[in-house]
Coordinates of C-alpha atoms and ligand atoms in Angstrom, one line a residue:
M8 CA 9.6 -7.9 14.0
T9 CA 8.3 -9.4 10.8
N10 CA 5.5 -11.9 10.9
P11 CA 7.2 -15.3 11.5
A12 CA 4.4 -17.0 9.5
S13 CA 4.9 -14.7 6.6
P14 CA 6.0 -16.6 3.5
E15 CA 9.4 -15.7 2.0
F16 CA 11.4 -16.5 -1.1
L17 CA 14.4 -18.7 -1.3
P18 CA 17.7 -16.9 -1.9
A19 CA 18.6 -16.4 -5.6
G20 CA 20.9 -19.0 -6.9
S21 CA 19.4 -21.9 -4.9
R22 CA 19.0 -25.1 -6.9
A23 CA 15.4 -25.4 -7.9
I24 CA 13.0 -27.3 -10.2
P25 CA 11.9 -25.2 -13.1
I26 CA 8.1 -24.5 -13.5
R27 CA 7.0 -23.8 -17.1
C28 CA 3.6 -22.0 -17.2
V29 CA 1.7 -22.8 -20.4
G30 CA -1.4 -21.3 -21.9
T31 CA -3.4 -22.8 -24.8
A32 CA -1.6 -20.6 -27.4
G33 CA 2.0 -21.5 -26.4
W34 CA 1.3 -25.2 -25.7
P35 CA 2.2 -26.7 -29.2
E36 CA 5.6 -25.1 -29.1
T37 CA 6.3 -26.1 -25.5
E38 CA 5.2 -29.6 -26.2
A39 CA 7.4 -29.9 -29.3
A40 CA 10.5 -28.9 -27.3
L41 CA 10.0 -31.8 -24.8
S42 CA 11.7 -35.2 -25.1
S43 CA 9.6 -38.0 -26.7
A44 CA 9.4 -39.8 -23.3
Q45 CA 8.0 -36.7 -21.7
R46 CA 5.5 -36.2 -24.5
T47 CA 4.4 -39.9 -24.0
Y48 CA 4.1 -39.3 -20.3
L49 CA 1.9 -36.2 -20.8
R50 CA -0.3 -38.0 -23.3
A51 CA -0.6 -41.0 -21.0
T52 CA -1.6 -38.8 -18.1
D53 CA -4.0 -36.8 -20.3
F54 CA -2.3 -33.4 -19.6
S55 CA -3.7 -30.3 -21.2
P56 CA -2.8 -26.7 -20.4
K57 CA -6.2 -26.0 -18.8
P58 CA -6.2 -23.6 -15.9
G59 CA -4.7 -25.2 -12.8
R60 CA -3.5 -28.4 -14.4
L61 CA -0.2 -29.6 -13.2
A62 CA 2.3 -32.1 -14.6
L63 CA 5.5 -33.3 -12.8
L64 CA 7.8 -34.4 -15.6
P65 CA 10.2 -37.1 -14.4
A66 CA 13.9 -37.1 -15.2
E67 CA 15.8 -40.4 -16.1
D68 CA 16.7 -40.9 -12.5
G69 CA 13.1 -40.5 -11.3
S70 CA 13.5 -37.0 -9.8
I71 CA 11.3 -34.2 -11.0
A72 CA 12.9 -32.6 -14.1
R73 CA 10.4 -29.8 -14.5
V74 CA 6.8 -28.8 -13.8
L75 CA 4.2 -27.8 -16.3
F76 CA 1.4 -25.6 -15.1
G77 CA -1.6 -24.9 -17.2
L78 CA -3.0 -21.3 -17.5
G79 CA -5.7 -21.9 -20.1
E80 CA -6.5 -18.9 -22.3
A81 CA -3.6 -17.0 -20.7
E82 CA -4.5 -13.8 -22.5
G83 CA -8.2 -14.0 -22.1
A84 CA -10.2 -11.4 -20.1
G85 CA -11.3 -14.2 -17.7
R86 CA -7.8 -15.3 -16.7
D87 CA -7.1 -15.3 -13.0
R88 CA -4.2 -12.9 -12.4
L89 CA -3.2 -14.8 -9.2
A90 CA -3.4 -18.2 -10.9
A91 CA 0.1 -19.1 -9.8
G92 CA -1.1 -18.8 -6.3
R93 CA -2.5 -22.3 -6.7
L94 CA 1.0 -23.8 -7.0
P95 CA 2.1 -23.9 -3.4
G96 CA -1.0 -25.9 -2.6
L97 CA -0.4 -28.3 -5.5
L98 CA 3.3 -29.0 -5.6
P99 CA 5.2 -31.4 -3.4
P100 CA 7.7 -29.8 -0.9
G101 CA 10.9 -28.7 -2.6
S102 CA 12.6 -25.7 -4.2
Y103 CA 11.2 -24.3 -7.4
R104 CA 11.8 -21.5 -9.9
L105 CA 9.6 -19.9 -12.6
E106 CA 10.8 -20.6 -16.1
G107 CA 8.6 -18.2 -18.1
G108 CA 5.1 -18.2 -19.6
I109 CA 3.8 -15.9 -16.9
D110 CA 4.4 -12.3 -15.5
P111 CA 7.2 -13.1 -13.0
A112 CA 6.4 -10.4 -10.5
E113 CA 2.7 -11.1 -10.5
A114 CA 3.3 -14.9 -10.2
A115 CA 5.8 -14.5 -7.4
L116 CA 3.3 -12.3 -5.4
A117 CA 0.6 -14.9 -6.1
W118 CA 2.9 -17.6 -4.8
L119 CA 3.6 -15.9 -1.5
L120 CA -0.1 -15.0 -1.1
G121 CA -1.1 -18.6 -1.7
S122 CA 1.5 -19.9 0.7
Y123 CA -0.1 -18.3 3.7
R124 CA -1.4 -20.5 6.5
F125 CA -2.9 -19.5 9.8
G126 CA -0.7 -21.3 12.3
R127 CA -1.6 -19.7 15.7
Y128 CA -3.3 -22.6 17.2
R129 CA -2.0 -25.6 15.3
E130 CA 1.4 -26.1 13.8
A131 CA 1.1 -26.7 10.1
T132 CA 2.3 -30.2 9.3
G133 CA 4.8 -30.8 6.6
E134 CA 7.1 -28.6 4.6
R135 CA 5.8 -26.2 1.9
P136 CA 7.2 -25.8 -1.6
R137 CA 9.4 -22.7 -1.8
L138 CA 10.1 -20.4 -4.7
V139 CA 13.3 -18.8 -5.7
A140 CA 12.6 -15.1 -6.4
P141 CA 12.5 -14.7 -10.2
D142 CA 15.4 -12.7 -11.8
G143 CA 14.6 -9.0 -12.3
V144 CA 11.7 -8.7 -9.9
D145 CA 11.8 -6.5 -6.8
A146 CA 11.8 -9.4 -4.3
A147 CA 11.9 -7.1 -1.3
E148 CA 8.8 -5.2 -2.5
I149 CA 6.9 -8.4 -3.2
G150 CA 7.9 -9.8 0.2
R151 CA 6.8 -6.6 1.9
I152 CA 3.3 -6.7 0.3
A153 CA 2.9 -10.4 1.1
G154 CA 4.1 -9.9 4.6
A155 CA 1.6 -7.0 5.2
V156 CA -1.2 -9.2 3.9
A157 CA -0.1 -12.1 6.1
M158 CA -0.1 -9.8 9.1
G159 CA -3.6 -8.6 8.3
R160 CA -5.0 -12.1 7.6
D161 CA -3.6 -13.2 11.0
L162 CA -5.5 -10.4 12.7
V163 CA -8.7 -11.3 10.9
N164 CA -8.3 -15.1 11.6
T165 CA -7.5 -14.6 15.3
P166 CA -10.7 -15.2 17.2
A167 CA -12.2 -12.6 19.5
N168 CA -11.2 -14.4 22.7
D169 CA -7.5 -13.6 21.7
L170 CA -8.1 -10.4 19.8
G171 CA -10.1 -7.7 21.6
P172 CA -9.8 -3.9 21.3
A173 CA -6.5 -4.0 23.3
E174 CA -4.9 -6.5 21.0
I175 CA -5.9 -4.5 17.9
A176 CA -4.3 -1.5 19.5
A177 CA -1.2 -3.7 20.4
A178 CA -0.9 -4.7 16.7
A179 CA -0.9 -1.0 15.7
C180 CA 1.7 -0.2 18.4
D181 CA 3.9 -3.1 17.1
L182 CA 3.6 -1.7 13.6
A183 CA 4.4 1.8 14.8
R184 CA 7.5 0.5 16.6
R185 CA 8.7 -1.4 13.5
H186 CA 8.5 1.7 11.3
G187 CA 9.2 4.5 13.8
A188 CA 5.7 6.0 13.6
L189 CA 4.1 8.0 16.4
I190 CA 1.0 6.4 18.0
A191 CA -1.6 7.5 20.5
I192 CA -4.3 5.3 22.0
I193 CA -7.3 7.3 23.3
A194 CA -9.3 5.5 26.0
D195 CA -11.4 6.0 29.1
E196 CA -12.5 9.5 30.0
A197 CA -10.8 11.1 27.0
L198 CA -12.6 8.7 24.7
A199 CA -16.0 9.3 26.4
R200 CA -15.5 13.0 26.1
D201 CA -14.1 13.3 22.5
F202 CA -15.4 10.2 20.7
P203 CA -18.8 9.6 22.3
L204 CA -20.0 7.2 19.6
V205 CA -16.9 5.0 20.0
H206 CA -17.4 5.0 23.7
A207 CA -21.2 4.2 23.5
V208 CA -20.7 1.3 21.1
G209 CA -17.9 -0.2 23.1
A210 CA -19.5 0.4 26.5
A211 CA -21.2 -3.0 26.9
S212 CA -17.9 -5.0 26.7
V213 CA -15.7 -5.8 29.6
R214 CA -12.9 -5.0 27.1
A215 CA -12.8 -1.2 26.9
P216 CA -13.1 0.6 23.6
R217 CA -10.3 2.8 22.3
L218 CA -9.2 4.9 19.3
I219 CA -5.9 4.3 17.6
D220 CA -4.2 7.3 16.1
L221 CA -0.9 6.6 14.3
T222 CA 1.1 9.2 12.3
W223 CA 4.2 8.7 10.2
G224 CA 6.2 10.7 7.6
S225 CA 7.1 14.3 6.9
P226 CA 4.5 16.8 8.1
D227 CA 5.0 18.7 4.9
A228 CA 4.2 15.8 2.6
P229 CA 0.7 15.2 1.1
R230 CA -1.6 14.0 3.8
V231 CA -3.2 10.6 3.4
T232 CA -5.5 9.4 6.2
L233 CA -6.7 5.8 6.5
V234 CA -9.6 4.9 8.8
G235 CA -10.4 1.2 9.6
K236 CA -13.4 -0.3 11.3
G237 CA -12.0 -2.3 14.3
V238 CA -15.0 -4.3 15.7
A239 CA -13.3 -7.2 17.5
F240 CA -16.6 -9.0 17.6
D241 CA -20.0 -8.0 16.4
T242 CA -22.9 -9.7 18.3
G243 CA -25.2 -7.0 17.0
G244 CA -25.6 -5.6 20.5
L245 CA -29.1 -5.6 21.9
D246 CA -30.6 -5.9 18.3
I247 CA -28.7 -9.2 18.5
K248 CA -27.7 -11.2 15.4
P249 CA -29.0 -14.7 14.8
S250 CA -26.4 -17.4 15.2
A251 CA -25.7 -17.8 11.5
G252 CA -25.1 -14.1 11.2
M253 CA -22.8 -14.0 14.2
L254 CA -20.7 -17.0 13.3
L255 CA -18.0 -15.1 11.4
M256 CA -18.1 -11.8 13.3
K257 CA -14.5 -12.1 14.5
K258 CA -13.7 -10.7 11.1
D259 CA -15.5 -7.4 11.8
M260 CA -12.2 -5.8 12.3
G261 CA -11.3 -6.6 8.7
G262 CA -11.3 -2.8 7.9
A263 CA -8.7 -2.2 10.6
A264 CA -6.6 -5.1 9.3
A265 CA -6.7 -3.6 5.8
A266 CA -5.7 -0.1 7.0
L267 CA -2.8 -1.6 9.0
A268 CA -1.7 -3.6 6.0
V269 CA -1.7 -0.5 3.8
A270 CA 0.3 1.4 6.5
D271 CA 2.8 -1.5 6.7
M272 CA 3.4 -1.4 2.9
V273 CA 3.5 2.4 2.8
M274 CA 6.0 2.8 5.6
G275 CA 8.0 -0.1 4.5
A276 CA 8.4 1.4 1.1
G277 CA 9.0 4.9 2.5
L278 CA 6.5 6.6 0.3
N279 CA 6.6 10.4 0.2
L280 CA 3.5 11.1 2.2
R281 CA 2.3 12.0 5.6
L282 CA 0.3 9.0 6.8
R283 CA -2.3 9.0 9.5
L284 CA -4.2 5.8 10.5
L285 CA -7.3 6.0 12.7
S286 CA -9.0 3.0 13.9
P287 CA -11.8 2.8 16.5
A288 CA -11.4 -0.5 18.3
V289 CA -14.4 -1.9 20.1
E290 CA -16.4 -5.0 20.9
N291 CA -20.1 -4.7 20.1
A292 CA -21.4 -6.8 23.0
V293 CA -24.5 -7.3 25.0
S294 CA -24.8 -6.2 28.7
G295 CA -26.6 -3.9 31.0
A296 CA -24.2 -1.1 29.8
A297 CA -25.1 -1.6 26.2
F298 CA -26.5 1.3 24.1
R299 CA -30.1 0.7 23.1
P300 CA -32.5 1.0 20.2
G301 CA -34.1 4.5 20.6
D302 CA -31.1 6.0 22.3
V303 CA -30.1 9.4 21.0
L304 CA -26.3 9.8 21.1
A305 CA -24.1 12.8 20.6
S306 CA -21.3 12.5 18.1
R307 CA -17.9 14.1 17.8
A308 CA -19.1 16.2 14.9
G309 CA -22.0 17.5 17.0
L310 CA -24.7 15.7 15.0
K311 CA -27.2 13.8 17.3
V312 CA -27.8 10.3 16.1
E313 CA -30.9 8.3 16.9
I314 CA -30.2 4.5 17.2
G315 CA -32.6 2.5 15.0
N316 CA -30.5 -0.6 15.3
T317 CA -27.5 -1.4 17.5
D318 CA -26.2 -3.7 14.8
A319 CA -25.4 -0.8 12.6
E320 CA -22.5 -0.1 15.0
G321 CA -19.7 0.2 12.4
R322 CA -20.9 3.5 10.9
L323 CA -21.2 4.9 14.4
I324 CA -17.6 4.3 15.4
L325 CA -16.4 5.4 12.0
A326 CA -18.4 8.6 12.2
D327 CA -16.3 9.9 15.1
A328 CA -13.0 8.8 13.5
L329 CA -14.0 10.4 10.2
A330 CA -14.9 13.6 12.0
L331 CA -11.4 13.7 13.5
A332 CA -9.9 12.9 10.0
D333 CA -12.0 15.6 8.3
A334 CA -10.9 18.3 10.7
E335 CA -7.5 18.5 9.0
E336 CA -8.9 18.1 5.4
P337 CA -6.5 15.5 4.3
D338 CA -5.5 15.3 0.6
L339 CA -6.9 11.8 0.5
L340 CA -9.2 10.1 3.0
I341 CA -9.8 6.4 2.7
D342 CA -11.9 4.3 5.0
F343 CA -12.2 0.5 5.1
A344 CA -15.0 -1.4 6.8
T345 CA -16.9 -4.7 6.9
L346 CA -19.9 -2.4 7.0
T347 CA -23.0 -4.0 5.5
G348 CA -24.4 -7.4 4.5
A349 CA -26.1 -5.5 1.6
A350 CA -22.7 -4.9 -0.1
R351 CA -22.2 -8.7 -0.1
V352 CA -25.7 -9.3 -1.5
A353 CA -24.9 -6.9 -4.3
L354 CA -21.4 -7.9 -5.2
G355 CA -20.5 -11.2 -3.5
P356 CA -17.6 -11.9 -1.2
D357 CA -14.7 -11.3 -3.6
L358 CA -15.6 -7.8 -4.9
P359 CA -15.6 -5.0 -2.3
A360 CA -17.8 -2.0 -3.0
F361 CA -16.4 1.4 -3.1
F362 CA -18.0 4.9 -2.9
T363 CA -16.6 8.3 -3.8
E364 CA -18.0 11.6 -5.2
D365 CA -14.7 12.3 -6.8
E366 CA -14.9 11.0 -10.4
A367 CA -11.2 11.2 -11.2
L368 CA -10.4 9.3 -7.9
A369 CA -13.1 6.7 -8.8
G370 CA -11.3 6.0 -12.1
A371 CA -7.9 5.8 -10.3
V372 CA -9.3 3.4 -7.7
A373 CA -10.9 1.1 -10.3
A374 CA -7.7 1.1 -12.4
A375 CA -5.4 0.4 -9.4
G376 CA -7.7 -2.5 -8.4
L377 CA -7.2 -4.0 -11.9
E378 CA -3.4 -3.4 -11.8
A379 CA -3.0 -4.9 -8.4
A380 CA -5.3 -7.9 -9.0
D381 CA -7.4 -6.6 -6.1
P382 CA -10.7 -5.7 -7.9
V383 CA -13.5 -3.5 -6.6
W384 CA -16.7 -2.1 -8.0
R385 CA -18.2 1.3 -7.5
L386 CA -21.7 1.9 -6.1
P387 CA -23.3 5.3 -6.1
L388 CA -23.6 7.8 -3.3
H389 CA -27.1 8.6 -4.5
A390 CA -27.9 11.8 -2.6
P391 CA -31.7 11.5 -2.6
Y392 CA -31.4 8.3 -0.5
A393 CA -29.9 10.3 2.4
S394 CA -33.5 11.1 3.4
L395 CA -34.0 7.4 4.3
L396 CA -31.9 8.2 7.3
D397 CA -34.1 11.0 8.5
S398 CA -35.1 10.9 12.2
K399 CA -38.1 12.5 13.9
V400 CA -36.2 13.4 17.1
A401 CA -32.5 13.7 16.1
D402 CA -30.3 14.9 13.2
L403 CA -30.3 11.5 11.7
N404 CA -31.0 7.8 12.3
N405 CA -28.2 5.2 12.1
V406 CA -30.3 3.0 9.8
S407 CA -33.0 3.4 7.2
G408 CA -36.3 2.0 8.0
G409 CA -36.6 -0.1 4.9
P410 CA -34.9 -3.0 3.1
F411 CA -33.4 -1.0 0.2
A412 CA -29.9 0.2 -0.7
G413 CA -28.3 -0.7 2.6
A414 CA -24.7 -0.3 1.5
I415 CA -25.6 3.1 -0.1
T416 CA -27.4 4.5 3.0
A417 CA -24.4 3.3 5.1
A418 CA -22.0 5.2 2.8
L419 CA -24.2 8.3 2.9
F420 CA -24.3 8.1 6.7
L421 CA -20.5 8.2 6.7
R422 CA -20.3 11.2 4.3
R423 CA -22.3 13.3 6.8
F424 CA -19.3 13.1 9.2
A425 CA -16.6 14.1 6.7
P426 CA -18.3 17.0 4.9
K427 CA -15.1 19.0 4.1
T428 CA -13.0 16.3 2.5
R429 CA -13.9 15.8 -1.2
A430 CA -11.2 13.1 -1.9
H431 CA -12.9 10.5 0.2
V432 CA -13.1 6.8 -0.7
H433 CA -15.2 4.4 1.4
F434 CA -14.6 0.6 0.9
D435 CA -17.3 -1.8 2.1
L436 CA -15.6 -5.1 2.2
Y437 CA -16.2 -8.7 3.3
G438 CA -12.8 -9.6 4.7
W439 CA -13.1 -13.3 4.2
N440 CA -12.6 -16.0 1.5
P441 CA -15.4 -18.5 1.8
S442 CA -13.4 -21.1 -0.1
T443 CA -9.8 -21.3 -1.3
K444 CA -9.0 -19.7 -4.7
P445 CA -5.6 -19.1 -6.2
G446 CA -3.6 -16.8 -3.9
R447 CA -6.6 -16.5 -1.6
P448 CA -6.7 -19.3 1.0
E449 CA -10.0 -19.9 2.8
G450 CA -10.4 -17.7 5.8
G451 CA -9.5 -14.1 6.7
E452 CA -8.7 -11.9 3.8
V453 CA -7.2 -8.4 3.6
Q454 CA -9.2 -6.8 0.8
T455 CA -8.3 -3.5 -1.0
A456 CA -5.0 -3.1 0.7
R457 CA -2.9 -3.9 -2.3
L458 CA -5.1 -1.7 -4.4
V459 CA -4.7 1.3 -2.1
Y460 CA -0.9 0.7 -1.9
R461 CA -0.7 0.7 -5.7
L462 CA -2.7 3.9 -5.9
L463 CA -0.5 5.6 -3.3
K464 CA 2.7 4.4 -4.9
D465 CA 1.6 5.7 -8.3
R466 CA 0.9 9.1 -6.7
Y467 CA 3.6 9.4 -4.0
G468 CA 6.2 6.8 -4.9
G469 CA 9.8 7.8 -5.6
Ligands
BES1461 N1 -20.5 -6.2 10.5 C1 -21.8 -6.1 10.0 C2 -21.9 -6.1 8.5 C3 -21.6 -7.5 7.9 C4 -22.4 -8.6 8.0 C5 -20.5 -7.5 7.0 C6 -22.0 -9.7 7.4 C7 -20.1 -8.7 6.4 C8 -20.9 -9.8 6.6 C9 -22.5 -4.7 10.4 O1 -22.1 -4.2 11.6 C10 -23.9 -5.0 10.4 O2 -24.4 -5.7 11.3 N2 -24.7 -4.4 9.5 C11 -26.1 -4.5 9.4 C12 -26.7 -3.2 9.2 C13 -28.2 -3.1 9.4 C14 -28.5 -3.4 10.9 C15 -28.7 -1.8 8.9 C16 -26.4 -5.4 8.2 O3 -25.7 -5.2 7.2 O4 -27.3 -6.2 8.3
MN1462 MN1 -23.3 -4.9 13.2
ZN1463 ZN1 -20.3 -4.8 12.3

């Protein structure tokens, strides 16, 4: 089953209104080629090719002859690679095609990403403009990427009353069935025995915690393991969040959504790798069964963890999943998590932080982010800060006592649980667009998935 809400292209050959994208440099030439009536119209309506400006040029009969769409300094470093993602929100319903002035594959992807709407609770009113897939682009590939992103956004946008640990696992099972992957869901006694931190964090909720373990592909192929934080809702636990901090915490499974989206793209494209996806799915709730500040918990890796703050729950559940991943020393280990407010303070909502000790991999991640218009920024795994996590009674504390370097100490905590795997990337993401930007509608966002897919495709694509 593909996502019914997932935007799709119109079939090639459909009649469609042409859209001409124009930057400042190409504007005089484009303008000169128009009819004098059209030039008069543009002057009368004060059109200029500034970013996001739109002109609907009328034909003699009053229909729309063509659309002009401004890109500004199209070659400038500041240009928005997903600028065309604004078009579906600007244009009247109808059929359109791109007529040049822009990278067709990038613009087509931006269009589909910008056409997304979350329609679970309220039917969207009115038709949307639709795009004919541009000639020469891989429409199936672009549709696959946009479909995976739409699936992930739906998961993030779905509130916790309809998306608990069981529903996260159900989404993974659905994905496994669509692509013929194997999947195991570990719960109950087996979870308590083998993944004690996942069990402890999830224990307060009436909706039981579980660990998703999906595998796909040839066992002999390079092994890539994705780990996604699946906190269906983060109240903070007993160290409860204030209301403003809790308001958006349905998105605390944004890491799981990103990992599932990457898996969807990888399996859909049939990349030559052995994929494993691990996601601890829990609700960090408040009850008499909750884990407490001061508790000392065993972990899968054997390290004993003192709880300094129950709101640092993501690193706890990831620790057990990373320990499982690390046991088979994958060729590449990537974890995704809405892990710290500190990463947001440092880089803002649109720029996820990433951490790795592998310099070559760091370069490849940053480059793939630029190529895929899915940018990220590296923060350091500054080893001396690991002592901030020292505990007087256990092997380590789950938080540092002080206010400094919260994203870094969280990343250093995770590294303790995957000591064997060198090629490990940790993404600390926000998972949400606070306001609409081209190709990125306000609401749940699947960050870093297109980047990781690009990286994997470069390495393992046919
Ligand atoms: N899920 C939150 C982190 C978060 C908060 C991400 C807001 C995005 C936006 C995480 O579980 C958390 O609560 N982290 C704490 C850690 C602290 C207690 C050391 C944080 O960042 O405040
Ligand atoms: Mn928390
Ligand atoms: Zn959290």
